[in-house]
Amino acid sequence: MAWISSGVGCSHVPALGVAVDKEITQDDYYGPIFKGFEYSKKWMEKEKPDVVFLVYNDHCTAFDASCIPTFALGCAAEYQPADEGWGPRPVPVVKGNQRLSSHIAQSLILDEFDMTIMNEMEVDHGLTVPLSMMFGTPDEWPCQVIPLAVNVVQYPAPTGNRCYNLGKAIRRAIDSYDEDLKVCIFGTGGMSHQLQHERAGLINPDFDAKFLDYIANDPVTGSQMTHIEYLREAGSEGIELVMWYVMRGALNDDVTEKHRFYHVPASNTAVGHIILENHAEGKA
Amino acid sequence: MTKSEEYDDIPGTIVFDADRSRQGYHLNMFCISLREQKNRDAFTADASAYLDKYPMTPEQRQAVLDQEWNLMLELGGNIYYTSKLAAYHGINFQELAGIMTGMGSTDYRAMMLAGGRSIEGNRNKKEWEDK
Ligand SMILES: [Fe+2]
């Protein structure tokens, strides 16, 4: 049977992708950020998931204003890195797992989560930056990826509670899959940031620290946080953080926190990162 | 413009909700079209003819031509869209933030390096009015 072994929370700041692509990850500005992910790359080499289930948001790339699905599940054989206006990122094509995607789509819909099914979809920095942060710059991504795009651009994003419960349904879907596959789930976006209007540049480290504590230790309480609190305290774009609750919902109630990292700034944004394992330490 | 929402009290912030999405639809569709080189070329060749393809309000159209970034957001634009127009003009996200905040790029970048804009004093409109 398939099983979820671990979860990763990770910002997907586009500037980090630019830093990787321009090979400036060791400079004074980006060096401290990529140092925070050195452990993560080593951890990932040992973790070796067969599949990464990656929760992210599209930034008006695959979806423009004409179509805004709240939850869009990738069911394609592969996903091309998109041209966001300055050429596609020079990263490998993202390979999917169509049979598993179809199973998850069917299971979620029967579980009363009304998913949009994407049989073709380009993926933007929201998906490719976390892959770069966790896997570096391989010629091929070392595992298959199933994307789940969540609307967080047009208010309202789904609630933290809904995301958390969707995570639980994804867990049920993966647990009921007939093939032996090890799955790592990513929740991406955030942390606190605001890109727009006169309050742009907002960063709230206290909020972010509290958020990471909730994610690790008390997701049921954390998932009840209201949209107004995200918007006010974490900035208008900080609401991306609800996507981490999809990841968290798919894990056990109790998890082992293997790694946590936080840094300000990357461009306009606070960078946050956490690695959670489903099993107790020492057990395979 | 719309019924008052709790988030309208956040200072210097335009929450892109369904009402604003409706008002800004053609503005946003214009902006996102600039993701493609052939459209950027067409806009460069004849801005007026290109804008005619998108039935924006006269106010929105003027804001586009004047590069009034905050006004575009107030008229229903969303930052992920307007940033494509900014990119067309060679303005990146951080430079755009420098303009929207009125700080300029150098001061804005320095603020970010020093930890960003604090939440203290920036939670509600009353705090800004008192400043
Ligand atoms: Fe994002």
XYZ file of C-alpha atoms and ligand atoms in Angstrom:
416
model
C 0.000 0.000 0.000
C 1.015 3.605 -0.508
C 1.801 5.627 2.603
C 2.720 9.160 3.596
C 6.057 9.189 5.351
C 6.683 12.882 5.861
C 5.658 16.474 5.259
C 7.608 19.532 4.198
C 6.566 23.154 4.643
C 8.440 25.556 2.408
C 8.163 29.102 1.056
C 8.181 29.357 -2.726
C 9.581 32.873 -3.231
C 10.338 33.363 -6.954
C 13.639 35.120 -6.161
C 14.947 31.833 -4.734
C 14.367 30.181 -8.105
C 16.203 33.038 -9.787
C 19.097 32.594 -7.339
C 19.325 28.872 -8.184
C 19.093 29.491 -11.925
C 21.717 32.275 -11.848
C 23.968 30.268 -9.494
C 24.130 33.003 -6.865
C 22.956 30.852 -3.955
C 26.211 31.408 -2.068
C 26.321 35.205 -2.145
C 25.839 37.375 0.933
C 22.153 37.872 0.285
C 21.079 34.314 -0.554
C 23.824 32.353 1.236
C 22.119 32.308 4.659
C 18.862 31.079 3.104
C 20.395 28.203 1.184
C 22.454 27.249 4.244
C 19.125 26.692 6.001
C 18.224 24.124 3.351
C 21.505 22.168 3.422
C 20.118 19.828 6.056
C 16.950 19.468 3.978
C 18.735 18.290 0.853
C 20.662 15.670 2.856
C 17.465 14.619 4.611
C 15.710 14.290 1.254
C 18.491 12.072 -0.123
C 17.800 9.634 2.712
C 14.043 10.032 2.628
C 13.869 9.138 -1.078
C 10.119 9.415 -1.644
C 8.659 7.764 -4.740
C 6.148 10.578 -5.066
C 5.943 14.157 -3.849
C 2.380 15.425 -3.451
C 2.919 19.166 -3.811
C 0.390 21.734 -2.604
C 1.032 25.178 -4.050
C -0.729 28.055 -5.711
C -0.619 29.122 -9.300
C 0.183 32.829 -9.738
C -2.084 33.655 -12.690
C -0.008 31.382 -14.915
C -1.994 28.210 -15.623
C -5.151 30.021 -14.534
C -5.862 33.626 -15.384
C -8.864 35.614 -14.163
C -11.158 33.657 -16.490
C -11.066 30.468 -14.415
C -10.378 30.249 -10.688
C -10.703 26.727 -9.252
C -10.316 26.501 -5.486
C -8.627 23.083 -5.610
C -7.165 21.849 -8.928
C -5.523 18.413 -8.912
C -2.891 17.578 -11.509
C -3.712 14.342 -13.324
C -1.292 14.684 -16.248
C 1.644 12.509 -17.281
C 3.950 15.520 -17.053
C 3.922 19.220 -16.292
C 6.029 21.760 -18.176
C 7.641 24.615 -16.219
C 5.755 27.726 -17.356
C 6.968 30.927 -18.919
C 5.936 33.555 -16.382
C 7.027 36.406 -18.617
C 10.817 36.023 -18.649
C 11.187 32.512 -20.100
C 10.556 29.157 -18.383
C 12.878 28.216 -15.497
C 15.671 25.933 -16.769
C 14.551 23.043 -14.566
C 13.592 19.485 -15.539
C 10.112 18.627 -16.730
C 7.960 17.548 -13.783
C 6.856 13.937 -14.200
C 3.505 12.914 -12.739
C 1.892 9.620 -11.787
C -1.375 9.477 -13.667
C -2.704 6.283 -12.131
C -2.190 7.574 -8.589
C -3.606 11.003 -9.514
C -6.756 9.393 -10.917
C -7.159 7.317 -7.794
C -6.772 10.371 -5.553
C -9.216 12.425 -7.660
C -11.850 9.703 -7.481
C -11.330 9.084 -3.791
C -11.494 12.810 -2.917
C -14.664 13.439 -4.889
C -16.418 10.468 -3.295
C -15.140 11.855 0.010
C -17.101 15.038 -0.880
C -14.166 17.252 -1.908
C -15.226 18.564 -5.318
C -11.894 18.730 -7.104
C -11.118 20.285 -10.455
C -9.206 17.762 -12.569
C -6.293 19.085 -14.625
C -5.283 16.766 -17.461
C -2.928 19.423 -18.776
C -1.282 22.082 -16.669
C 1.860 24.178 -16.748
C 3.484 24.730 -13.374
C 4.985 28.004 -12.180
C 7.508 28.995 -9.496
C 5.035 28.006 -6.782
C 5.772 24.375 -7.625
C 9.294 24.444 -9.052
C 10.955 26.585 -6.360
C 10.233 24.128 -3.507
C 11.582 21.307 -5.692
C 14.781 23.304 -6.249
C 15.104 24.052 -2.527
C 14.695 20.396 -1.538
C 16.439 18.596 -4.433
C 18.961 21.145 -5.741
C 19.746 21.061 -9.444
C 19.492 17.454 -10.710
C 19.186 16.605 -14.424
C 15.882 14.897 -13.660
C 13.706 15.316 -10.571
C 14.353 12.123 -8.574
C 10.681 11.354 -7.967
C 7.243 11.763 -9.454
C 5.190 14.815 -8.479
C 1.437 15.271 -8.101
C 0.513 18.972 -8.047
C -2.444 20.394 -6.179
C -3.048 24.045 -7.060
C -5.047 26.038 -4.496
C -6.623 29.430 -5.147
C -5.153 31.965 -2.755
C -5.088 34.899 -5.201
C -8.765 35.858 -5.208
C -10.365 36.226 -1.782
C -11.535 34.034 -0.212
C -8.956 31.288 -0.201
C -10.279 28.048 1.287
C -10.225 28.161 5.091
C -7.419 26.607 7.086
C -9.977 24.155 8.425
C -11.020 23.110 4.925
C -7.385 22.680 3.913
C -6.685 20.594 6.999
C -9.650 18.331 6.296
C -8.667 18.024 2.641
C -5.266 16.849 3.872
C -7.007 14.137 5.871
C -8.950 13.063 2.784
C -5.730 12.967 0.738
C -4.288 10.744 3.454
C -7.250 8.357 3.124
C -6.846 8.327 -0.650
C -3.136 7.545 -0.536
C -3.543 4.960 2.244
C -6.048 3.102 0.063
C -3.846 2.947 -3.044
C -2.845 -0.588 -4.017
C 0.781 0.005 -4.978
C 3.741 0.295 -2.592
C 4.709 3.935 -2.848
C 6.347 6.226 -0.332
C 4.834 9.700 -0.496
C 6.154 12.972 0.902
C 3.656 15.852 0.980
C 4.697 19.493 0.577
C 2.739 22.530 1.734
C 4.216 25.668 0.207
C 3.919 29.458 0.193
C 4.337 32.253 2.707
C 5.507 33.135 5.176
C 4.347 36.622 6.172
C 4.543 39.014 3.238
C 2.634 41.724 1.448
C 3.468 42.613 -2.143
C 0.905 45.317 -2.768
C -0.073 48.913 -2.062
C 1.292 51.136 0.686
C 1.726 48.442 3.332
C 3.980 46.341 1.049
C 6.983 44.903 2.831
C 5.096 43.797 5.922
C 6.900 41.018 7.812
C 5.699 39.556 11.104
C 8.229 37.175 12.681
C 6.100 36.657 15.817
C 3.165 35.536 13.713
C 5.404 33.257 11.664
C 6.923 31.634 14.761
C 3.451 31.027 16.178
C 2.334 29.590 12.850
C 5.247 27.135 12.732
C 4.449 26.044 16.301
C 0.821 25.427 15.362
C 1.827 23.452 12.283
C 4.208 21.272 14.254
C 2.335 20.788 17.513
C -1.244 22.009 17.456
C -2.651 22.002 13.918
C -6.248 21.572 15.048
C -6.140 24.910 16.877
C -4.030 26.544 14.168
C -6.376 25.460 11.392
C -9.152 27.562 12.965
C -7.292 30.820 12.340
C -9.527 33.256 10.447
C -8.774 34.897 7.116
C -8.825 38.362 8.692
C -6.030 37.336 11.042
C -3.846 36.115 8.151
C -4.560 39.249 6.105
C -3.943 41.664 8.940
C -1.078 39.926 10.740
C 0.737 38.069 7.931
C 0.023 40.468 5.039
C -2.318 40.187 2.098
C -0.145 37.533 0.427
C 0.621 35.759 3.717
C -2.723 34.014 3.361
C -0.851 31.493 1.177
C 0.027 29.832 4.465
C -3.366 28.082 4.619
C -1.876 25.621 2.109
C 0.465 24.245 4.771
C -2.607 22.831 6.516
C -3.305 20.496 3.583
C 0.147 19.023 4.185
C -0.364 18.888 7.938
C -3.781 17.238 7.680
C -2.240 14.362 5.720
C 0.196 13.563 8.560
C -0.354 11.846 11.888
C -1.664 13.911 14.790
C 1.766 13.547 16.402
C 4.807 14.023 14.242
C 8.545 14.347 14.758
C 9.907 17.758 13.857
C 13.238 17.146 12.123
C 14.125 20.638 11.004
C 12.926 24.223 11.184
C 14.339 27.284 9.485
C 13.303 30.936 9.270
C 14.918 33.889 7.561
C 14.078 37.480 6.579
C 14.151 38.556 3.795
C 14.055 36.955 0.383
C 12.979 39.825 -1.822
C 9.703 40.946 -0.144
C 9.084 37.822 1.892
C 9.918 35.913 5.055
C 11.228 32.428 4.265
C 9.974 29.581 6.434
C 10.653 25.886 6.298
C 9.811 22.820 8.374
C 10.289 19.061 7.999
C 7.921 16.729 9.830
C 8.146 12.927 9.912
C 5.159 10.725 10.405
C 6.941 7.931 12.227
C 8.754 8.033 15.519
C 12.498 8.453 15.271
C 14.451 5.271 14.589
C 11.493 3.466 13.015
C 11.402 2.935 9.278
C -17.536 50.547 -3.680
C -18.850 47.422 -1.970
C -20.346 46.551 1.357
C -17.802 47.212 4.046
C -15.735 44.222 5.053
C -13.578 43.708 8.105
C -10.474 43.617 5.897
C -11.224 47.094 4.517
C -9.865 48.373 7.821
C -6.354 47.095 7.078
C -4.327 50.162 6.071
C -2.511 50.363 2.736
C -4.047 47.086 1.610
C -6.546 46.225 -1.120
C -7.975 42.741 -0.642
C -8.735 41.263 -4.061
C -12.207 39.891 -3.445
C -14.945 38.818 -5.858
C -16.274 42.373 -6.274
C -12.854 43.734 -7.142
C -12.197 40.757 -9.391
C -15.356 41.587 -11.322
C -14.469 45.289 -11.613
C -10.893 44.584 -12.593
C -11.495 41.706 -14.965
C -10.487 43.371 -18.235
C -7.651 45.282 -16.583
C -6.261 42.045 -15.195
C -6.744 40.149 -18.446
C -4.866 42.925 -20.257
C -1.998 42.746 -17.766
C -1.686 38.960 -17.876
C -1.671 38.993 -21.676
C 1.749 40.660 -21.429
C 3.160 37.359 -20.188
C 3.570 36.498 -23.876
C 6.228 38.105 -26.061
C 3.967 38.446 -29.098
C 1.493 40.448 -27.016
C 4.233 42.623 -25.548
C 5.349 43.351 -29.107
C 1.819 44.222 -30.182
C 1.377 46.539 -27.181
C 4.678 48.246 -27.999
C 3.755 48.638 -31.669
C 0.395 50.302 -30.994
C -0.582 50.729 -27.344
C -3.918 52.328 -28.094
C -5.056 49.640 -30.533
C -3.882 46.928 -28.166
C -5.763 48.459 -25.213
C -8.903 48.691 -27.358
C -9.077 44.890 -27.219
C -9.738 45.085 -23.464
C -12.930 46.959 -22.526
C -11.583 48.634 -19.396
C -13.144 51.735 -17.862
C -11.559 55.017 -19.028
C -10.139 55.410 -15.508
C -8.487 51.979 -15.622
C -7.093 52.638 -19.074
C -5.628 55.957 -17.962
C -4.105 54.323 -14.868
C -2.420 51.793 -17.153
C -1.024 54.515 -19.400
C 0.099 56.623 -16.433
C 1.560 53.604 -14.600
C -0.473 54.472 -11.516
C 0.198 51.227 -9.644
C -1.818 51.857 -6.487
C -4.741 53.259 -8.447
C -4.821 50.120 -10.611
C -5.228 48.043 -7.434
C -7.972 50.368 -6.188
C -9.788 49.915 -9.517
C -9.830 46.135 -9.300
C -6.328 45.201 -10.372
C -4.448 42.469 -8.565
C -0.736 42.575 -7.883
C -0.005 39.264 -9.621
C -1.482 40.797 -12.762
C -0.230 44.387 -12.502
C 3.274 43.029 -11.850
C 3.245 41.680 -15.437
C 2.674 45.227 -16.711
C 5.442 46.382 -14.383
C 7.754 43.694 -15.793
C 6.911 44.954 -19.276
C 8.235 48.343 -18.149
C 11.350 46.711 -16.687
C 10.187 47.131 -13.078
C 10.669 44.104 -10.826
C 8.605 43.186 -7.745
C 10.862 44.929 -5.297
C 11.102 48.099 -7.394
C 7.320 48.041 -7.758
C 6.962 47.838 -3.989
C 9.339 50.789 -3.727
C 6.979 52.790 -5.953
C 3.694 51.664 -4.323
C 4.944 52.463 -0.829
C 6.339 55.820 -1.935
C 9.684 54.862 -0.392
C 11.755 54.358 -3.536
C 13.813 51.255 -4.250
C 16.832 52.064 -2.093
C 14.908 52.788 1.088
C 12.500 49.924 0.500
C 15.325 47.439 -0.009
C 17.045 48.727 3.123
C 13.823 48.291 5.095
C 13.524 44.675 3.907
C 17.153 43.935 4.822
C 16.467 45.356 8.270
C 13.591 42.908 8.783
C 10.748 44.445 6.795
C 7.832 46.656 7.786
C 6.806 45.986 11.372
C 3.252 44.946 12.172
C 3.254 47.449 15.054
C 1.308 50.536 14.028
C 0.210 48.890 10.767
C -2.796 46.819 11.818
C -5.700 49.179 11.215
C -6.532 52.429 9.518
C -6.919 54.298 12.799
C -3.229 53.735 13.523
C -2.311 55.360 10.205
C -4.659 58.291 10.723
C -3.056 58.956 14.092
C 0.394 59.120 12.511
Fe 2.946 32.197 -3.922
